[in-house]
Amino acid sequence: AHLPEGVYAGGLKVFTEQFPEVAARYYGKAARTDKNGIVALNTMLAQDGFVLYVPKGVKVERPVQLVNIFRSDVDTMANRRILVIMEPHSEARLLVCDHSIDDVKFLSTQVIEVFASEGAFFDYYDLEESSESTTRFSSVFVEQAASSNVLINGITLNNGLTRNNYYINLNGEGAEAILAGMAIADKEQQVDTYSHITHAVPHCTSNELIKYVLNDRAIGAFSGRILVKEGADKT
């Protein structure tokens, strides 16, 4: 598929070479390492990553799909980074699919940083369809400017142990965030979701909807916090 002119969808290493100033401005700025040990571990060990960069006013009509496949003969750990930069009044959708092929133990740490500038629209779909021997720790950090609209949708269809962390900061007036998620788990699968949404300024909207369907000895957990800062009226 042909992407619109100026749009980048590819490796982090190449992106830092082609857009060094942009990479320096955004990479690692939302995912703080001082309060989260797994984020710090990921930041230290990540060798490459995936970047979606959409310039000002550009609309990507078709969704971009990223497929991650675990394949190995031995127990394996992977540390993955995703960086999404949406410039003012841009629009895009990203679908990330996780799969595990072999029966060895897999450990995945994943850090996603999303920067939505003024008036940007971005949808992020995370579909996990791994295996019972896969352990995944995923942390999504979202920074939203005025009048931006971000949808985060996490779906777990098959897994072993999954922890999904969502940190969303509404930094500009008129920003809207939708956090949705669902999980279908049985046997001894575990799905754990944590969310923290910060309304830093007035006139912002956030919506959350998380649903689990559990069977056998499966465990589903959810813990969510919403912080409305002083002066963030009309939240």
PDB file of N, CA and C in Angstrom, residues 54-132:
ATOM      1  N   VAL A  54       2.751  11.012  11.261  1.00  0.00           N
ATOM      2  CA  VAL A  54       1.821  11.599  10.302  1.00  0.00           C
ATOM      3  C   VAL A  54       1.960  13.118  10.352  1.00  0.00           C
ATOM      4  N   PRO A  55       2.387  13.750   9.253  1.00  0.00           N
ATOM      5  CA  PRO A  55       2.605  15.200   9.246  1.00  0.00           C
ATOM      6  C   PRO A  55       1.307  15.991   9.379  1.00  0.00           C
ATOM      7  N   LYS A  56       1.455  17.274   9.544  1.00  0.00           N
ATOM      8  CA  LYS A  56       0.349  18.194   9.747  1.00  0.00           C
ATOM      9  C   LYS A  56      -0.666  18.135   8.596  1.00  0.00           C
ATOM     10  N   GLY A  57      -1.940  17.954   8.963  1.00  0.00           N
ATOM     11  CA  GLY A  57      -3.026  17.996   7.999  1.00  0.00           C
ATOM     12  C   GLY A  57      -3.170  16.788   7.103  1.00  0.00           C
ATOM     13  N   VAL A  58      -2.369  15.743   7.332  1.00  0.00           N
ATOM     14  CA  VAL A  58      -2.416  14.558   6.470  1.00  0.00           C
ATOM     15  C   VAL A  58      -3.366  13.521   7.059  1.00  0.00           C
ATOM     16  N   LYS A  59      -4.177  12.927   6.206  1.00  0.00           N
ATOM     17  CA  LYS A  59      -5.124  11.891   6.624  1.00  0.00           C
ATOM     18  C   LYS A  59      -4.746  10.573   5.961  1.00  0.00           C
ATOM     19  N   VAL A  60      -4.489   9.556   6.779  1.00  0.00           N
ATOM     20  CA  VAL A  60      -4.194   8.210   6.279  1.00  0.00           C
ATOM     21  C   VAL A  60      -5.510   7.449   6.224  1.00  0.00           C
ATOM     22  N   GLU A  61      -6.012   7.234   5.022  1.00  0.00           N
ATOM     23  CA  GLU A  61      -7.345   6.664   4.847  1.00  0.00           C
ATOM     24  C   GLU A  61      -7.439   5.229   5.375  1.00  0.00           C
ATOM     25  N   ARG A  62      -6.473   4.392   5.023  1.00  0.00           N
ATOM     26  CA  ARG A  62      -6.541   2.975   5.397  1.00  0.00           C
ATOM     27  C   ARG A  62      -5.779   2.721   6.691  1.00  0.00           C
ATOM     28  N   PRO A  63      -6.247   1.789   7.530  1.00  0.00           N
ATOM     29  CA  PRO A  63      -5.535   1.484   8.771  1.00  0.00           C
ATOM     30  C   PRO A  63      -4.154   0.896   8.480  1.00  0.00           C
ATOM     31  N   VAL A  64      -3.212   1.221   9.352  1.00  0.00           N
ATOM     32  CA  VAL A  64      -1.879   0.619   9.293  1.00  0.00           C
ATOM     33  C   VAL A  64      -1.870  -0.568  10.246  1.00  0.00           C
ATOM     34  N   GLN A  65      -1.407  -1.723   9.764  1.00  0.00           N
ATOM     35  CA  GLN A  65      -1.396  -2.933  10.589  1.00  0.00           C
ATOM     36  C   GLN A  65       0.039  -3.368  10.866  1.00  0.00           C
ATOM     37  N   LEU A  66       0.310  -3.653  12.130  1.00  0.00           N
ATOM     38  CA  LEU A  66       1.606  -4.166  12.567  1.00  0.00           C
ATOM     39  C   LEU A  66       1.382  -5.538  13.180  1.00  0.00           C
ATOM     40  N   VAL A  67       2.070  -6.550  12.668  1.00  0.00           N
ATOM     41  CA  VAL A  67       1.911  -7.922  13.149  1.00  0.00           C
ATOM     42  C   VAL A  67       3.188  -8.358  13.867  1.00  0.00           C
ATOM     43  N   ASN A  68       3.059  -8.706  15.143  1.00  0.00           N
ATOM     44  CA  ASN A  68       4.181  -9.225  15.937  1.00  0.00           C
ATOM     45  C   ASN A  68       3.998 -10.730  16.112  1.00  0.00           C
ATOM     46  N   ILE A  69       5.026 -11.511  15.752  1.00  0.00           N
ATOM     47  CA  ILE A  69       4.947 -12.968  15.867  1.00  0.00           C
ATOM     48  C   ILE A  69       6.114 -13.478  16.708  1.00  0.00           C
ATOM     49  N   PHE A  70       5.785 -14.155  17.818  1.00  0.00           N
ATOM     50  CA  PHE A  70       6.792 -14.814  18.639  1.00  0.00           C
ATOM     51  C   PHE A  70       7.085 -16.189  18.054  1.00  0.00           C
ATOM     52  N   ARG A  71       8.351 -16.426  17.679  1.00  0.00           N
ATOM     53  CA  ARG A  71       8.780 -17.750  17.217  1.00  0.00           C
ATOM     54  C   ARG A  71      10.162 -18.015  17.799  1.00  0.00           C
ATOM     55  N   SER A  72      10.327 -19.191  18.447  1.00  0.00           N
ATOM     56  CA  SER A  72      11.621 -19.507  19.036  1.00  0.00           C
ATOM     57  C   SER A  72      11.674 -20.969  19.460  1.00  0.00           C
ATOM     58  N   ASP A  73      12.896 -21.509  19.522  1.00  0.00           N
ATOM     59  CA  ASP A  73      13.115 -22.863  20.038  1.00  0.00           C
ATOM     60  C   ASP A  73      13.446 -22.850  21.527  1.00  0.00           C
ATOM     61  N   VAL A  74      13.741 -21.670  22.066  1.00  0.00           N
ATOM     62  CA  VAL A  74      14.092 -21.545  23.481  1.00  0.00           C
ATOM     63  C   VAL A  74      13.258 -20.430  24.101  1.00  0.00           C
ATOM     64  N   ASP A  75      13.205 -20.398  25.432  1.00  0.00           N
ATOM     65  CA  ASP A  75      12.485 -19.330  26.123  1.00  0.00           C
ATOM     66  C   ASP A  75      13.057 -17.974  25.695  1.00  0.00           C
ATOM     67  N   THR A  76      12.170 -17.018  25.433  1.00  0.00           N
ATOM     68  CA  THR A  76      12.600 -15.767  24.803  1.00  0.00           C
ATOM     69  C   THR A  76      11.933 -14.557  25.457  1.00  0.00           C
ATOM     70  N   MET A  77      12.719 -13.472  25.591  1.00  0.00           N
ATOM     71  CA  MET A  77      12.178 -12.192  26.021  1.00  0.00           C
ATOM     72  C   MET A  77      12.366 -11.180  24.900  1.00  0.00           C
ATOM     73  N   ALA A  78      11.326 -10.383  24.636  1.00  0.00           N
ATOM     74  CA  ALA A  78      11.411  -9.315  23.635  1.00  0.00           C
ATOM     75  C   ALA A  78      10.950  -8.010  24.270  1.00  0.00           C
ATOM     76  N   ASN A  79      11.655  -6.928  23.946  1.00  0.00           N
ATOM     77  CA  ASN A  79      11.334  -5.608  24.487  1.00  0.00           C
ATOM     78  C   ASN A  79      11.013  -4.688  23.317  1.00  0.00           C
ATOM     79  N   ARG A  80       9.742  -4.320  23.197  1.00  0.00           N
ATOM     80  CA  ARG A  80       9.279  -3.635  21.998  1.00  0.00           C
ATOM     81  C   ARG A  80       8.876  -2.198  22.310  1.00  0.00           C
ATOM     82  N   ARG A  81       9.127  -1.316  21.349  1.00  0.00           N
ATOM     83  CA  ARG A  81       8.737   0.089  21.463  1.00  0.00           C
ATOM     84  C   ARG A  81       7.886   0.474  20.270  1.00  0.00           C
ATOM     85  N   ILE A  82       6.853   1.280  20.546  1.00  0.00           N
ATOM     86  CA  ILE A  82       6.048   1.873  19.477  1.00  0.00           C
ATOM     87  C   ILE A  82       5.927   3.366  19.772  1.00  0.00           C
ATOM     88  N   LEU A  83       6.210   4.177  18.766  1.00  0.00           N
ATOM     89  CA  LEU A  83       6.133   5.625  18.894  1.00  0.00           C
ATOM     90  C   LEU A  83       5.184   6.157  17.827  1.00  0.00           C
ATOM     91  N   VAL A  84       4.141   6.860  18.264  1.00  0.00           N
ATOM     92  CA  VAL A  84       3.156   7.439  17.340  1.00  0.00           C
ATOM     93  C   VAL A  84       3.178   8.955  17.505  1.00  0.00           C
ATOM     94  N   ILE A  85       3.416   9.652  16.397  1.00  0.00           N
ATOM     95  CA  ILE A  85       3.458  11.108  16.405  1.00  0.00           C
ATOM     96  C   ILE A  85       2.422  11.627  15.413  1.00  0.00           C
ATOM     97  N   MET A  86       1.387  12.254  15.933  1.00  0.00           N
ATOM     98  CA  MET A  86       0.324  12.815  15.107  1.00  0.00           C
ATOM     99  C   MET A  86       0.430  14.338  15.166  1.00  0.00           C
ATOM    100  N   GLU A  87       0.816  14.943  14.064  1.00  0.00           N
ATOM    101  CA  GLU A  87       0.940  16.392  14.035  1.00  0.00           C
ATOM    102  C   GLU A  87      -0.453  17.041  13.927  1.00  0.00           C
ATOM    103  N   PRO A  88      -0.549  18.371  14.072  1.00  0.00           N
ATOM    104  CA  PRO A  88      -1.866  19.014  14.108  1.00  0.00           C
ATOM    105  C   PRO A  88      -2.771  18.642  12.934  1.00  0.00           C
ATOM    106  N   HIS A  89      -4.024  18.325  13.275  1.00  0.00           N
ATOM    107  CA  HIS A  89      -5.090  18.061  12.302  1.00  0.00           C
ATOM    108  C   HIS A  89      -4.754  16.888  11.359  1.00  0.00           C
ATOM    109  N   SER A  90      -3.988  15.937  11.863  1.00  0.00           N
ATOM    110  CA  SER A  90      -3.726  14.707  11.106  1.00  0.00           C
ATOM    111  C   SER A  90      -4.671  13.617  11.585  1.00  0.00           C
ATOM    112  N   GLU A  91      -4.696  12.514  10.847  1.00  0.00           N
ATOM    113  CA  GLU A  91      -5.629  11.432  11.183  1.00  0.00           C
ATOM    114  C   GLU A  91      -5.048  10.100  10.744  1.00  0.00           C
ATOM    115  N   ALA A  92      -5.134   9.070  11.619  1.00  0.00           N
ATOM    116  CA  ALA A  92      -4.617   7.739  11.280  1.00  0.00           C
ATOM    117  C   ALA A  92      -5.182   6.716  12.253  1.00  0.00           C
ATOM    118  N   ARG A  93      -5.094   5.454  11.842  1.00  0.00           N
ATOM    119  CA  ARG A  93      -5.490   4.328  12.686  1.00  0.00           C
ATOM    120  C   ARG A  93      -4.403   3.263  12.624  1.00  0.00           C
ATOM    121  N   LEU A  94      -4.095   2.664  13.775  1.00  0.00           N
ATOM    122  CA  LEU A  94      -3.058   1.635  13.860  1.00  0.00           C
ATOM    123  C   LEU A  94      -3.620   0.401  14.546  1.00  0.00           C
ATOM    124  N   LEU A  95      -3.455  -0.742  13.907  1.00  0.00           N
ATOM    125  CA  LEU A  95      -3.868  -2.031  14.462  1.00  0.00           C
ATOM    126  C   LEU A  95      -2.621  -2.868  14.706  1.00  0.00           C
ATOM    127  N   VAL A  96      -2.401  -3.266  15.964  1.00  0.00           N
ATOM    128  CA  VAL A  96      -1.253  -4.095  16.326  1.00  0.00           C
ATOM    129  C   VAL A  96      -1.754  -5.467  16.754  1.00  0.00           C
ATOM    130  N   CYS A  97      -1.252  -6.517  16.099  1.00  0.00           N
ATOM    131  CA  CYS A  97      -1.673  -7.888  16.382  1.00  0.00           C
ATOM    132  C   CYS A  97      -0.501  -8.677  16.958  1.00  0.00           C
ATOM    133  N   ASP A  98      -0.725  -9.327  18.098  1.00  0.00           N
ATOM    134  CA  ASP A  98       0.305 -10.137  18.751  1.00  0.00           C
ATOM    135  C   ASP A  98      -0.035 -11.619  18.627  1.00  0.00           C
ATOM    136  N   HIS A  99       0.944 -12.413  18.180  1.00  0.00           N
ATOM    137  CA  HIS A  99       0.749 -13.858  18.041  1.00  0.00           C
ATOM    138  C   HIS A  99       1.959 -14.607  18.588  1.00  0.00           C
ATOM    139  N   SER A 100       1.721 -15.783  19.148  1.00  0.00           N
ATOM    140  CA  SER A 100       2.787 -16.690  19.580  1.00  0.00           C
ATOM    141  C   SER A 100       2.628 -18.009  18.847  1.00  0.00           C
ATOM    142  N   ILE A 101       3.719 -18.471  18.239  1.00  0.00           N
ATOM    143  CA  ILE A 101       3.648 -19.671  17.401  1.00  0.00           C
ATOM    144  C   ILE A 101       4.075 -20.924  18.157  1.00  0.00           C
ATOM    145  N   ASP A 102       5.198 -20.853  18.862  1.00  0.00           N
ATOM    146  CA  ASP A 102       5.769 -22.045  19.508  1.00  0.00           C
ATOM    147  C   ASP A 102       5.330 -22.152  20.970  1.00  0.00           C
ATOM    148  N   ASP A 103       5.634 -23.320  21.594  1.00  0.00           N
ATOM    149  CA  ASP A 103       5.146 -23.603  22.941  1.00  0.00           C
ATOM    150  C   ASP A 103       6.143 -23.256  24.040  1.00  0.00           C
ATOM    151  N   VAL A 104       7.284 -22.649  23.707  1.00  0.00           N
ATOM    152  CA  VAL A 104       8.234 -22.243  24.737  1.00  0.00           C
ATOM    153  C   VAL A 104       7.692 -21.025  25.475  1.00  0.00           C
ATOM    154  N   LYS A 105       8.384 -20.630  26.561  1.00  0.00           N
ATOM    155  CA  LYS A 105       7.929 -19.477  27.333  1.00  0.00           C
ATOM    156  C   LYS A 105       8.376 -18.179  26.665  1.00  0.00           C
ATOM    157  N   PHE A 106       7.431 -17.256  26.531  1.00  0.00           N
ATOM    158  CA  PHE A 106       7.726 -15.951  25.962  1.00  0.00           C
ATOM    159  C   PHE A 106       7.431 -14.871  27.002  1.00  0.00           C
ATOM    160  N   LEU A 107       8.314 -13.878  27.085  1.00  0.00           N
ATOM    161  CA  LEU A 107       8.103 -12.710  27.935  1.00  0.00           C
ATOM    162  C   LEU A 107       8.226 -11.470  27.071  1.00  0.00           C
ATOM    163  N   SER A 108       7.178 -10.673  27.053  1.00  0.00           N
ATOM    164  CA  SER A 108       7.152  -9.476  26.221  1.00  0.00           C
ATOM    165  C   SER A 108       6.931  -8.251  27.094  1.00  0.00           C
ATOM    166  N   THR A 109       7.823  -7.259  26.947  1.00  0.00           N
ATOM    167  CA  THR A 109       7.560  -5.934  27.510  1.00  0.00           C
ATOM    168  C   THR A 109       7.330  -4.992  26.337  1.00  0.00           C
ATOM    169  N   GLN A 110       6.330  -4.157  26.470  1.00  0.00           N
ATOM    170  CA  GLN A 110       5.945  -3.301  25.355  1.00  0.00           C
ATOM    171  C   GLN A 110       5.620  -1.907  25.881  1.00  0.00           C
ATOM    172  N   VAL A 111       6.205  -0.890  25.275  1.00  0.00           N
ATOM    173  CA  VAL A 111       5.953   0.495  25.658  1.00  0.00           C
ATOM    174  C   VAL A 111       5.502   1.254  24.418  1.00  0.00           C
ATOM    175  N   ILE A 112       4.317   1.854  24.506  1.00  0.00           N
ATOM    176  CA  ILE A 112       3.745   2.609  23.388  1.00  0.00           C
ATOM    177  C   ILE A 112       3.596   4.063  23.819  1.00  0.00           C
ATOM    178  N   GLU A 113       4.139   4.975  23.035  1.00  0.00           N
ATOM    179  CA  GLU A 113       3.986   6.405  23.289  1.00  0.00           C
ATOM    180  C   GLU A 113       3.194   7.026  22.147  1.00  0.00           C
ATOM    181  N   VAL A 114       2.122   7.737  22.508  1.00  0.00           N
ATOM    182  CA  VAL A 114       1.264   8.385  21.513  1.00  0.00           C
ATOM    183  C   VAL A 114       1.211   9.885  21.815  1.00  0.00           C
ATOM    184  N   PHE A 115       1.567  10.672  20.809  1.00  0.00           N
ATOM    185  CA  PHE A 115       1.500  12.125  20.929  1.00  0.00           C
ATOM    186  C   PHE A 115       0.501  12.644  19.898  1.00  0.00           C
ATOM    187  N   ALA A 116      -0.619  13.165  20.381  1.00  0.00           N
ATOM    188  CA  ALA A 116      -1.666  13.688  19.502  1.00  0.00           C
ATOM    189  C   ALA A 116      -1.675  15.208  19.618  1.00  0.00           C
ATOM    190  N   SER A 117      -1.240  15.878  18.555  1.00  0.00           N
ATOM    191  CA  SER A 117      -1.194  17.340  18.553  1.00  0.00           C
ATOM    192  C   SER A 117      -2.593  17.918  18.375  1.00  0.00           C
ATOM    193  N   GLU A 118      -2.677  19.227  18.315  1.00  0.00           N
ATOM    194  CA  GLU A 118      -3.963  19.917  18.258  1.00  0.00           C
ATOM    195  C   GLU A 118      -4.807  19.455  17.072  1.00  0.00           C
ATOM    196  N   GLY A 119      -6.040  19.034  17.377  1.00  0.00           N
ATOM    197  CA  GLY A 119      -6.974  18.639  16.338  1.00  0.00           C
ATOM    198  C   GLY A 119      -6.684  17.311  15.674  1.00  0.00           C
ATOM    199  N   ALA A 120      -5.766  16.530  16.205  1.00  0.00           N
ATOM    200  CA  ALA A 120      -5.422  15.235  15.602  1.00  0.00           C
ATOM    201  C   ALA A 120      -6.424  14.163  16.023  1.00  0.00           C
ATOM    202  N   PHE A 121      -6.632  13.191  15.121  1.00  0.00           N
ATOM    203  CA  PHE A 121      -7.489  12.038  15.395  1.00  0.00           C
ATOM    204  C   PHE A 121      -6.638  10.775  15.253  1.00  0.00           C
ATOM    205  N   PHE A 122      -6.668   9.922  16.290  1.00  0.00           N
ATOM    206  CA  PHE A 122      -5.882   8.693  16.231  1.00  0.00           C
ATOM    207  C   PHE A 122      -6.622   7.565  16.936  1.00  0.00           C
ATOM    208  N   ASP A 123      -6.696   6.413  16.272  1.00  0.00           N
ATOM    209  CA  ASP A 123      -7.279   5.195  16.850  1.00  0.00           C
ATOM    210  C   ASP A 123      -6.188   4.144  16.974  1.00  0.00           C
ATOM    211  N   TYR A 124      -6.077   3.533  18.159  1.00  0.00           N
ATOM    212  CA  TYR A 124      -5.090   2.478  18.398  1.00  0.00           C
ATOM    213  C   TYR A 124      -5.801   1.213  18.845  1.00  0.00           C
ATOM    214  N   TYR A 125      -5.660   0.160  18.061  1.00  0.00           N
ATOM    215  CA  TYR A 125      -6.263  -1.134  18.386  1.00  0.00           C
ATOM    216  C   TYR A 125      -5.151  -2.132  18.684  1.00  0.00           C
ATOM    217  N   ASP A 126      -5.246  -2.772  19.839  1.00  0.00           N
ATOM    218  CA  ASP A 126      -4.235  -3.733  20.282  1.00  0.00           C
ATOM    219  C   ASP A 126      -4.918  -5.088  20.439  1.00  0.00           C
ATOM    220  N   LEU A 127      -4.593  -6.029  19.566  1.00  0.00           N
ATOM    221  CA  LEU A 127      -5.236  -7.341  19.564  1.00  0.00           C
ATOM    222  C   LEU A 127      -4.222  -8.410  19.957  1.00  0.00           C
ATOM    223  N   GLU A 128      -4.412  -9.007  21.142  1.00  0.00           N
ATOM    224  CA  GLU A 128      -3.519 -10.070  21.592  1.00  0.00           C
ATOM    225  C   GLU A 128      -4.174 -11.426  21.368  1.00  0.00           C
ATOM    226  N   GLU A 129      -3.479 -12.270  20.647  1.00  0.00           N
ATOM    227  CA  GLU A 129      -3.928 -13.643  20.397  1.00  0.00           C
ATOM    228  C   GLU A 129      -2.692 -14.528  20.484  1.00  0.00           C
ATOM    229  N   SER A 130      -2.139 -14.613  21.710  1.00  0.00           N
ATOM    230  CA  SER A 130      -0.861 -15.285  21.910  1.00  0.00           C
ATOM    231  C   SER A 130      -1.065 -16.727  22.378  1.00  0.00           C
ATOM    232  N   SER A 131      -0.426 -17.123  23.471  1.00  0.00           N
ATOM    233  CA  SER A 131      -0.524 -18.505  23.945  1.00  0.00           C
ATOM    234  C   SER A 131      -0.499 -18.515  25.466  1.00  0.00           C
ATOM    235  N   GLU A 132      -0.796 -19.684  26.038  1.00  0.00           N
ATOM    236  CA  GLU A 132      -0.818 -19.816  27.490  1.00  0.00           C
ATOM    237  C   GLU A 132       0.566 -19.688  28.102  1.00  0.00           C
TER     238      GLU A 132
END
